[in-house]
JSON list of C-alpha atoms in Angstrom, two decimals:
[
{"chain": "A", "resi": 16, "resn": "SER", "atom": "CA", "xyz": [190.52, 235.83, 55.24]},
{"chain": "A", "resi": 17, "resn": "SER", "atom": "CA", "xyz": [193.31, 238.31, 54.71]},
{"chain": "A", "resi": 18, "resn": "LEU", "atom": "CA", "xyz": [195.88, 238.31, 51.89]},
{"chain": "A", "resi": 19, "resn": "ALA", "atom": "CA", "xyz": [198.21, 240.78, 53.61]},
{"chain": "A", "resi": 20, "resn": "GLY", "atom": "CA", "xyz": [201.73, 239.38, 53.97]},
{"chain": "A", "resi": 21, "resn": "THR", "atom": "CA", "xyz": [200.92, 236.17, 52.13]},
{"chain": "A", "resi": 22, "resn": "PRO", "atom": "CA", "xyz": [202.84, 235.82, 48.86]},
{"chain": "A", "resi": 23, "resn": "LEU", "atom": "CA", "xyz": [200.64, 234.04, 46.39]},
{"chain": "A", "resi": 24, "resn": "LEU", "atom": "CA", "xyz": [202.76, 234.57, 43.31]},
{"chain": "A", "resi": 25, "resn": "ALA", "atom": "CA", "xyz": [206.51, 234.96, 42.81]},
{"chain": "A", "resi": 26, "resn": "ILE", "atom": "CA", "xyz": [207.93, 235.69, 39.36]},
{"chain": "A", "resi": 27, "resn": "ARG", "atom": "CA", "xyz": [211.71, 235.37, 39.28]},
{"chain": "A", "resi": 28, "resn": "ASN", "atom": "CA", "xyz": [212.53, 235.59, 35.58]},
{"chain": "A", "resi": 29, "resn": "ALA", "atom": "CA", "xyz": [212.37, 238.52, 33.22]},
{"chain": "A", "resi": 30, "resn": "GLY", "atom": "CA", "xyz": [209.85, 238.39, 30.42]},
{"chain": "A", "resi": 31, "resn": "THR", "atom": "CA", "xyz": [206.09, 238.10, 30.00]},
{"chain": "A", "resi": 32, "resn": "THR", "atom": "CA", "xyz": [204.11, 235.89, 32.34]},
{"chain": "A", "resi": 33, "resn": "LYS", "atom": "CA", "xyz": [200.37, 235.22, 32.07]},
{"chain": "A", "resi": 34, "resn": "VAL", "atom": "CA", "xyz": [198.47, 234.31, 35.20]},
{"chain": "A", "resi": 35, "resn": "THR", "atom": "CA", "xyz": [194.87, 233.19, 35.31]},
{"chain": "A", "resi": 36, "resn": "GLY", "atom": "CA", "xyz": [192.88, 234.06, 38.40]},
{"chain": "A", "resi": 37, "resn": "THR", "atom": "CA", "xyz": [189.79, 232.02, 39.15]},
{"chain": "A", "resi": 38, "resn": "GLN", "atom": "CA", "xyz": [187.08, 231.94, 41.74]},
{"chain": "A", "resi": 39, "resn": "ALA", "atom": "CA", "xyz": [184.45, 229.26, 41.81]},
{"chain": "A", "resi": 40, "resn": "GLY", "atom": "CA", "xyz": [181.80, 231.54, 43.20]},
{"chain": "A", "resi": 41, "resn": "ASN", "atom": "CA", "xyz": [179.45, 231.00, 46.08]},
{"chain": "A", "resi": 42, "resn": "GLU", "atom": "CA", "xyz": [176.35, 232.54, 47.62]},
{"chain": "A", "resi": 43, "resn": "ASP", "atom": "CA", "xyz": [178.22, 235.80, 48.22]},
{"chain": "A", "resi": 44, "resn": "TYR", "atom": "CA", "xyz": [180.41, 236.06, 45.11]},
{"chain": "A", "resi": 45, "resn": "MET", "atom": "CA", "xyz": [179.94, 235.47, 41.41]},
{"chain": "A", "resi": 46, "resn": "PRO", "atom": "CA", "xyz": [182.24, 233.03, 39.58]},
{"chain": "A", "resi": 47, "resn": "PHE", "atom": "CA", "xyz": [185.30, 234.75, 38.23]},
{"chain": "A", "resi": 48, "resn": "VAL", "atom": "CA", "xyz": [187.95, 233.91, 35.60]},
{"chain": "A", "resi": 49, "resn": "ARG", "atom": "CA", "xyz": [190.41, 236.53, 34.42]},
{"chain": "A", "resi": 50, "resn": "GLU", "atom": "CA", "xyz": [193.82, 236.42, 32.75]},
{"chain": "A", "resi": 51, "resn": "PHE", "atom": "CA", "xyz": [196.49, 238.87, 33.89]},
{"chain": "A", "resi": 52, "resn": "THR", "atom": "CA", "xyz": [199.69, 239.65, 32.01]},
{"chain": "A", "resi": 53, "resn": "PHE", "atom": "CA", "xyz": [202.80, 240.64, 33.93]},
{"chain": "A", "resi": 54, "resn": "ILE", "atom": "CA", "xyz": [205.83, 242.06, 32.16]},
{"chain": "A", "resi": 55, "resn": "VAL", "atom": "CA", "xyz": [209.02, 241.78, 34.22]},
{"chain": "A", "resi": 56, "resn": "LYS", "atom": "CA", "xyz": [211.91, 243.85, 32.91]},
{"chain": "A", "resi": 57, "resn": "LYS", "atom": "CA", "xyz": [215.51, 242.72, 33.16]},
{"chain": "A", "resi": 58, "resn": "ALA", "atom": "CA", "xyz": [217.35, 244.03, 36.22]},
{"chain": "A", "resi": 59, "resn": "PRO", "atom": "CA", "xyz": [220.42, 246.21, 35.59]},
{"chain": "A", "resi": 60, "resn": "LEU", "atom": "CA", "xyz": [223.76, 244.49, 36.20]},
{"chain": "A", "resi": 61, "resn": "THR", "atom": "CA", "xyz": [227.03, 246.38, 36.02]},
{"chain": "A", "resi": 62, "resn": "SER", "atom": "CA", "xyz": [230.13, 244.53, 34.86]},
{"chain": "A", "resi": 63, "resn": "SER", "atom": "CA", "xyz": [233.33, 246.54, 35.48]},
{"chain": "A", "resi": 64, "resn": "VAL", "atom": "CA", "xyz": [236.92, 245.63, 34.67]},
{"chain": "A", "resi": 65, "resn": "ALA", "atom": "CA", "xyz": [239.38, 246.81, 37.34]},
{"chain": "A", "resi": 66, "resn": "ASP", "atom": "CA", "xyz": [242.23, 249.11, 36.38]},
{"chain": "A", "resi": 67, "resn": "CYS", "atom": "CA", "xyz": [245.67, 247.51, 36.54]},
{"chain": "A", "resi": 68, "resn": "ALA", "atom": "CA", "xyz": [249.32, 248.07, 35.69]},
{"chain": "A", "resi": 69, "resn": "LYS", "atom": "CA", "xyz": [252.22, 246.12, 34.25]},
{"chain": "A", "resi": 70, "resn": "VAL", "atom": "CA", "xyz": [255.83, 246.61, 33.22]},
{"chain": "A", "resi": 71, "resn": "GLN", "atom": "CA", "xyz": [256.78, 246.60, 29.56]},
{"chain": "A", "resi": 72, "resn": "GLY", "atom": "CA", "xyz": [258.04, 243.12, 28.63]},
{"chain": "A", "resi": 73, "resn": "GLU", "atom": "CA", "xyz": [255.69, 241.32, 31.04]},
{"chain": "A", "resi": 74, "resn": "GLU", "atom": "CA", "xyz": [252.68, 239.31, 29.90]},
{"chain": "A", "resi": 75, "resn": "ASN", "atom": "CA", "xyz": [249.34, 241.01, 30.42]},
{"chain": "A", "resi": 76, "resn": "PRO", "atom": "CA", "xyz": [247.95, 240.21, 33.88]},
{"chain": "A", "resi": 77, "resn": "GLU", "atom": "CA", "xyz": [244.76, 238.28, 34.47]},
{"chain": "A", "resi": 78, "resn": "PHE", "atom": "CA", "xyz": [242.04, 240.93, 34.43]},
{"chain": "A", "resi": 79, "resn": "THR", "atom": "CA", "xyz": [239.55, 241.26, 37.29]},
{"chain": "A", "resi": 80, "resn": "ILE", "atom": "CA", "xyz": [235.86, 241.78, 36.55]},
{"chain": "A", "resi": 81, "resn": "ASN", "atom": "CA", "xyz": [233.60, 243.08, 39.33]},
{"chain": "A", "resi": 82, "resn": "TYR", "atom": "CA", "xyz": [229.79, 242.88, 39.32]},
{"chain": "A", "resi": 83, "resn": "SER", "atom": "CA", "xyz": [227.12, 245.01, 40.93]},
{"chain": "A", "resi": 84, "resn": "GLY", "atom": "CA", "xyz": [223.38, 244.41, 40.86]},
{"chain": "A", "resi": 85, "resn": "PHE", "atom": "CA", "xyz": [222.78, 240.68, 41.25]},
{"chain": "A", "resi": 86, "resn": "LYS", "atom": "CA", "xyz": [219.36, 239.77, 42.69]},
{"chain": "A", "resi": 87, "resn": "TYR", "atom": "CA", "xyz": [218.41, 236.90, 45.02]},
{"chain": "A", "resi": 88, "resn": "ASN", "atom": "CA", "xyz": [222.06, 236.40, 46.11]},
{"chain": "A", "resi": 89, "resn": "GLU", "atom": "CA", "xyz": [222.98, 235.18, 42.63]},
{"chain": "A", "resi": 90, "resn": "THR", "atom": "CA", "xyz": [226.55, 235.09, 41.39]},
{"chain": "A", "resi": 91, "resn": "CYS", "atom": "CA", "xyz": [228.01, 235.33, 37.89]},
{"chain": "A", "resi": 92, "resn": "ASP", "atom": "CA", "xyz": [228.29, 231.53, 37.72]},
{"chain": "A", "resi": 93, "resn": "VAL", "atom": "CA", "xyz": [224.53, 231.17, 38.22]},
{"chain": "A", "resi": 94, "resn": "ALA", "atom": "CA", "xyz": [223.11, 234.29, 36.59]},
{"chain": "A", "resi": 95, "resn": "LEU", "atom": "CA", "xyz": [225.24, 234.59, 33.46]},
{"chain": "A", "resi": 96, "resn": "ALA", "atom": "CA", "xyz": [224.78, 232.19, 30.56]},
{"chain": "A", "resi": 97, "resn": "LYS", "atom": "CA", "xyz": [228.04, 233.54, 29.13]},
{"chain": "A", "resi": 98, "resn": "LEU", "atom": "CA", "xyz": [230.78, 235.33, 31.07]},
{"chain": "A", "resi": 99, "resn": "PRO", "atom": "CA", "xyz": [232.16, 238.62, 29.75]},
{"chain": "A", "resi": 100, "resn": "THR", "atom": "CA", "xyz": [235.63, 238.86, 28.28]},
{"chain": "A", "resi": 101, "resn": "VAL", "atom": "CA", "xyz": [238.23, 241.63, 28.48]},
{"chain": "A", "resi": 102, "resn": "THR", "atom": "CA", "xyz": [240.21, 242.78, 25.46]},
{"chain": "A", "resi": 103, "resn": "THR", "atom": "CA", "xyz": [243.03, 245.27, 25.10]},
{"chain": "A", "resi": 104, "resn": "SER", "atom": "CA", "xyz": [245.43, 246.36, 22.39]},
{"chain": "A", "resi": 105, "resn": "ALA", "atom": "CA", "xyz": [248.35, 246.08, 24.85]},
{"chain": "A", "resi": 106, "resn": "THR", "atom": "CA", "xyz": [250.76, 243.21, 24.25]},
{"chain": "A", "resi": 107, "resn": "THR", "atom": "CA", "xyz": [253.87, 241.98, 26.06]},
{"chain": "A", "resi": 108, "resn": "ASN", "atom": "CA", "xyz": [256.10, 244.59, 24.41]},
{"chain": "A", "resi": 109, "resn": "SER", "atom": "CA", "xyz": [253.66, 247.50, 24.12]},
{"chain": "A", "resi": 110, "resn": "PRO", "atom": "CA", "xyz": [255.36, 250.84, 24.78]},
{"chain": "A", "resi": 111, "resn": "GLU", "atom": "CA", "xyz": [254.80, 252.83, 27.93]},
{"chain": "A", "resi": 112, "resn": "GLY", "atom": "CA", "xyz": [251.32, 254.35, 28.14]},
{"chain": "A", "resi": 113, "resn": "SER", "atom": "CA", "xyz": [247.69, 253.82, 29.02]},
{"chain": "A", "resi": 114, "resn": "TYR", "atom": "CA", "xyz": [245.67, 251.13, 27.27]},
{"chain": "A", "resi": 115, "resn": "ALA", "atom": "CA", "xyz": [241.89, 250.66, 27.31]},
{"chain": "A", "resi": 116, "resn": "LEU", "atom": "CA", "xyz": [240.51, 247.48, 28.85]},
{"chain": "A", "resi": 117, "resn": "MET", "atom": "CA", "xyz": [237.18, 246.73, 27.19]},
{"chain": "A", "resi": 118, "resn": "VAL", "atom": "CA", "xyz": [234.74, 244.35, 28.85]},
{"chain": "A", "resi": 119, "resn": "ASP", "atom": "CA", "xyz": [231.90, 242.90, 26.77]},
{"chain": "A", "resi": 120, "resn": "GLY", "atom": "CA", "xyz": [230.09, 239.77, 25.67]},
{"chain": "A", "resi": 121, "resn": "ALA", "atom": "CA", "xyz": [228.17, 238.60, 28.74]},
{"chain": "A", "resi": 122, "resn": "GLU", "atom": "CA", "xyz": [224.75, 237.05, 28.29]},
{"chain": "A", "resi": 123, "resn": "ALA", "atom": "CA", "xyz": [222.03, 236.75, 30.91]},
{"chain": "A", "resi": 124, "resn": "ARG", "atom": "CA", "xyz": [218.34, 235.92, 30.85]},
{"chain": "A", "resi": 125, "resn": "ASN", "atom": "CA", "xyz": [217.33, 238.23, 33.70]},
{"chain": "A", "resi": 126, "resn": "TYR", "atom": "CA", "xyz": [219.83, 241.08, 33.52]},
{"chain": "A", "resi": 127, "resn": "GLU", "atom": "CA", "xyz": [220.44, 244.05, 31.25]},
{"chain": "A", "resi": 128, "resn": "ILE", "atom": "CA", "xyz": [224.22, 244.32, 31.38]},
{"chain": "A", "resi": 129, "resn": "VAL", "atom": "CA", "xyz": [226.00, 247.65, 31.55]},
{"chain": "A", "resi": 130, "resn": "TYR", "atom": "CA", "xyz": [229.76, 247.61, 30.95]},
{"chain": "A", "resi": 131, "resn": "ASN", "atom": "CA", "xyz": [232.38, 249.83, 32.58]},
{"chain": "A", "resi": 132, "resn": "ASN", "atom": "CA", "xyz": [235.73, 249.67, 30.82]},
{"chain": "A", "resi": 133, "resn": "GLY", "atom": "CA", "xyz": [239.04, 250.15, 32.60]},
{"chain": "A", "resi": 134, "resn": "ASN", "atom": "CA", "xyz": [242.64, 251.11, 31.90]},
{"chain": "A", "resi": 135, "resn": "MET", "atom": "CA", "xyz": [245.95, 249.34, 32.08]},
{"chain": "A", "resi": 136, "resn": "THR", "atom": "CA", "xyz": [249.08, 251.42, 32.62]},
{"chain": "A", "resi": 137, "resn": "VAL", "atom": "CA", "xyz": [252.24, 250.07, 31.02]},
{"chain": "A", "resi": 138, "resn": "SER", "atom": "CA", "xyz": [255.44, 251.46, 32.51]},
{"chain": "A", "resi": 139, "resn": "ASN", "atom": "CA", "xyz": [258.95, 251.20, 31.18]},
{"chain": "A", "resi": 140, "resn": "VAL", "atom": "CA", "xyz": [260.72, 250.48, 34.45]},
{"chain": "A", "resi": 141, "resn": "GLN", "atom": "CA", "xyz": [264.30, 249.36, 34.13]},
{"chain": "A", "resi": 142, "resn": "ARG", "atom": "CA", "xyz": [265.12, 245.96, 35.53]},
{"chain": "A", "resi": 143, "resn": "GLY", "atom": "CA", "xyz": [266.17, 246.14, 39.14]},
{"chain": "A", "resi": 144, "resn": "ASP", "atom": "CA", "xyz": [264.14, 249.30, 39.83]},
{"chain": "A", "resi": 145, "resn": "ALA", "atom": "CA", "xyz": [261.80, 247.59, 42.31]},
{"chain": "A", "resi": 146, "resn": "ASN", "atom": "CA", "xyz": [259.82, 250.71, 43.30]},
{"chain": "A", "resi": 147, "resn": "GLY", "atom": "CA", "xyz": [259.62, 252.14, 39.77]},
{"chain": "A", "resi": 148, "resn": "ASP", "atom": "CA", "xyz": [261.10, 255.56, 40.59]},
{"chain": "A", "resi": 149, "resn": "GLY", "atom": "CA", "xyz": [263.57, 255.44, 37.69]},
{"chain": "A", "resi": 150, "resn": "THR", "atom": "CA", "xyz": [266.70, 254.84, 39.78]},
{"chain": "A", "resi": 151, "resn": "ILE", "atom": "CA", "xyz": [268.25, 251.69, 41.18]},
{"chain": "A", "resi": 152, "resn": "THR", "atom": "CA", "xyz": [269.08, 252.10, 44.86]},
{"chain": "A", "resi": 153, "resn": "VAL", "atom": "CA", "xyz": [270.31, 249.82, 47.63]},
{"chain": "A", "resi": 154, "resn": "THR", "atom": "CA", "xyz": [266.65, 249.37, 48.66]},
{"chain": "A", "resi": 155, "resn": "ASP", "atom": "CA", "xyz": [265.74, 248.22, 45.13]},
{"chain": "A", "resi": 156, "resn": "ILE", "atom": "CA", "xyz": [268.60, 245.72, 45.13]},
{"chain": "A", "resi": 157, "resn": "ALA", "atom": "CA", "xyz": [267.48, 244.31, 48.50]},
{"chain": "A", "resi": 158, "resn": "VAL", "atom": "CA", "xyz": [263.92, 243.88, 47.20]},
{"chain": "A", "resi": 159, "resn": "VAL", "atom": "CA", "xyz": [265.11, 242.15, 44.02]},
{"chain": "A", "resi": 160, "resn": "VAL", "atom": "CA", "xyz": [267.49, 239.85, 45.92]},
{"chain": "A", "resi": 161, "resn": "ASN", "atom": "CA", "xyz": [264.71, 238.90, 48.35]},
{"chain": "A", "resi": 162, "resn": "ARG", "atom": "CA", "xyz": [262.43, 238.09, 45.41]},
{"chain": "A", "resi": 163, "resn": "ILE", "atom": "CA", "xyz": [265.12, 235.83, 43.98]},
{"chain": "A", "resi": 164, "resn": "LEU", "atom": "CA", "xyz": [265.60, 234.15, 47.36]},
{"chain": "A", "resi": 165, "resn": "GLN", "atom": "CA", "xyz": [261.82, 233.63, 47.70]},
{"chain": "A", "resi": 166, "resn": "LEU", "atom": "CA", "xyz": [261.86, 231.77, 44.40]},
{"chain": "A", "resi": 167, "resn": "ASP", "atom": "CA", "xyz": [264.33, 229.30, 45.89]},
{"chain": "A", "resi": 168, "resn": "ALA", "atom": "CA", "xyz": [262.89, 229.22, 49.42]},
{"chain": "A", "resi": 169, "resn": "GLU", "atom": "CA", "xyz": [262.22, 225.49, 49.27]},
{"chain": "A", "resi": 170, "resn": "GLY", "atom": "CA", "xyz": [265.79, 224.81, 48.17]},
{"chain": "A", "resi": 171, "resn": "GLY", "atom": "CA", "xyz": [267.09, 226.37, 51.39]},
{"chain": "A", "resi": 172, "resn": "TYR", "atom": "CA", "xyz": [270.47, 227.46, 50.04]},
{"chain": "A", "resi": 173, "resn": "GLU", "atom": "CA", "xyz": [272.51, 230.00, 51.96]},
{"chain": "A", "resi": 174, "resn": "THR", "atom": "CA", "xyz": [273.74, 233.16, 50.37]},
{"chain": "A", "resi": 175, "resn": "GLY", "atom": "CA", "xyz": [276.67, 235.39, 51.16]},
{"chain": "A", "resi": 176, "resn": "LEU", "atom": "CA", "xyz": [274.40, 238.41, 50.76]},
{"chain": "A", "resi": 177, "resn": "ASP", "atom": "CA", "xyz": [272.76, 237.85, 54.17]},
{"chain": "A", "resi": 178, "resn": "ALA", "atom": "CA", "xyz": [275.50, 239.68, 56.11]},
{"chain": "A", "resi": 179, "resn": "ASN", "atom": "CA", "xyz": [273.89, 239.33, 59.56]},
{"chain": "A", "resi": 180, "resn": "ARG", "atom": "CA", "xyz": [272.60, 235.77, 58.87]},
{"chain": "A", "resi": 181, "resn": "ASP", "atom": "CA", "xyz": [268.97, 236.49, 59.87]},
{"chain": "A", "resi": 182, "resn": "GLY", "atom": "CA", "xyz": [267.50, 234.72, 56.83]},
{"chain": "A", "resi": 183, "resn": "GLN", "atom": "CA", "xyz": [266.63, 237.92, 54.95]},
{"chain": "A", "resi": 184, "resn": "VAL", "atom": "CA", "xyz": [268.65, 240.19, 52.73]},
{"chain": "A", "resi": 185, "resn": "THR", "atom": "CA", "xyz": [267.93, 243.71, 53.97]},
{"chain": "A", "resi": 186, "resn": "VAL", "atom": "CA", "xyz": [269.10, 247.20, 53.10]},
{"chain": "A", "resi": 187, "resn": "THR", "atom": "CA", "xyz": [271.55, 246.88, 56.01]},
{"chain": "A", "resi": 188, "resn": "ASP", "atom": "CA", "xyz": [272.99, 243.67, 54.54]},
{"chain": "A", "resi": 189, "resn": "ILE", "atom": "CA", "xyz": [273.43, 245.27, 51.13]},
{"chain": "A", "resi": 190, "resn": "GLY", "atom": "CA", "xyz": [275.00, 248.32, 52.79]},
{"chain": "A", "resi": 191, "resn": "VAL", "atom": "CA", "xyz": [277.52, 246.11, 54.63]},
{"chain": "A", "resi": 192, "resn": "ILE", "atom": "CA", "xyz": [278.43, 244.35, 51.40]},
{"chain": "A", "resi": 193, "resn": "VAL", "atom": "CA", "xyz": [278.73, 247.64, 49.48]},
{"chain": "A", "resi": 194, "resn": "ASP", "atom": "CA", "xyz": [280.94, 249.04, 52.27]},
{"chain": "A", "resi": 195, "resn": "LYS", "atom": "CA", "xyz": [283.17, 245.95, 52.07]},
{"chain": "A", "resi": 196, "resn": "ILE", "atom": "CA", "xyz": [283.44, 246.34, 48.31]},
{"chain": "A", "resi": 197, "resn": "LEU", "atom": "CA", "xyz": [284.24, 250.06, 48.62]},
{"chain": "A", "resi": 198, "resn": "SER", "atom": "CA", "xyz": [286.82, 249.43, 51.38]},
{"chain": "A", "resi": 199, "resn": "LEU", "atom": "CA", "xyz": [288.51, 246.85, 49.13]},
{"chain": "A", "resi": 200, "resn": "ASP", "atom": "CA", "xyz": [288.51, 249.37, 46.31]},
{"chain": "A", "resi": 201, "resn": "ARG", "atom": "CA", "xyz": [290.11, 252.03, 48.58]},
{"chain": "A", "resi": 202, "resn": "LYS", "atom": "CA", "xyz": [292.86, 249.60, 49.64]},
{"chain": "A", "resi": 203, "resn": "SER", "atom": "CA", "xyz": [293.86, 248.82, 46.04]}
]
C-alpha cells in the first residue's frame, strides 16, 4: 500500500509533540516501536496599527489594527488569547504634530507576534475650515452647514440657507446668500 497523499498525522499547535510509531510485525517485517519528537515553531504574525489623523480638540479616534500571517483561516478572535492594545501620548488637546501609535500586548499560543507601530497626525485646523487648508471659504461653509443639517436629518426642518430648495446647501446656495447680503450692504 502507498502512503503518498494520505495524511496520517496533522499537528496544528506550536510546541513539542511526541509520536510513537508501531508495527506489529509479520513474516516480512520485524516488529517496530519508535518514538519521534516533532518541534513545531510558532508562525510569524504581524500586528500593525494603521496611521490616522485628528484635529486638535477632538478625542482620539478608535485605532485600527491589521493582521497578516494567520494560518488555517484563523482570525484574531480565535487565534489570540489576548488582543493587542494601542497607546499614544496624544490627548484631546495635544498640540499640532506627529504622535507615535504603539501596538503591543497580544498573546497567542501558535504565533510569534511582530508589531508595526503607526503615527497619528494632529492638525490645528480652525473651526469651519472643512478641507484643512488654513482658510475658510464658501466651500468650507457649505460643507459645515451640510454636516449640521445631516445631524438633524430626522427632524426634517427647513432652512433658509437652501436657496434653490433642492434639499442640500451647496456652494451655489451660499453664493446666492452672500450676494444677497452684499447687495443689502451696498444699498445701505
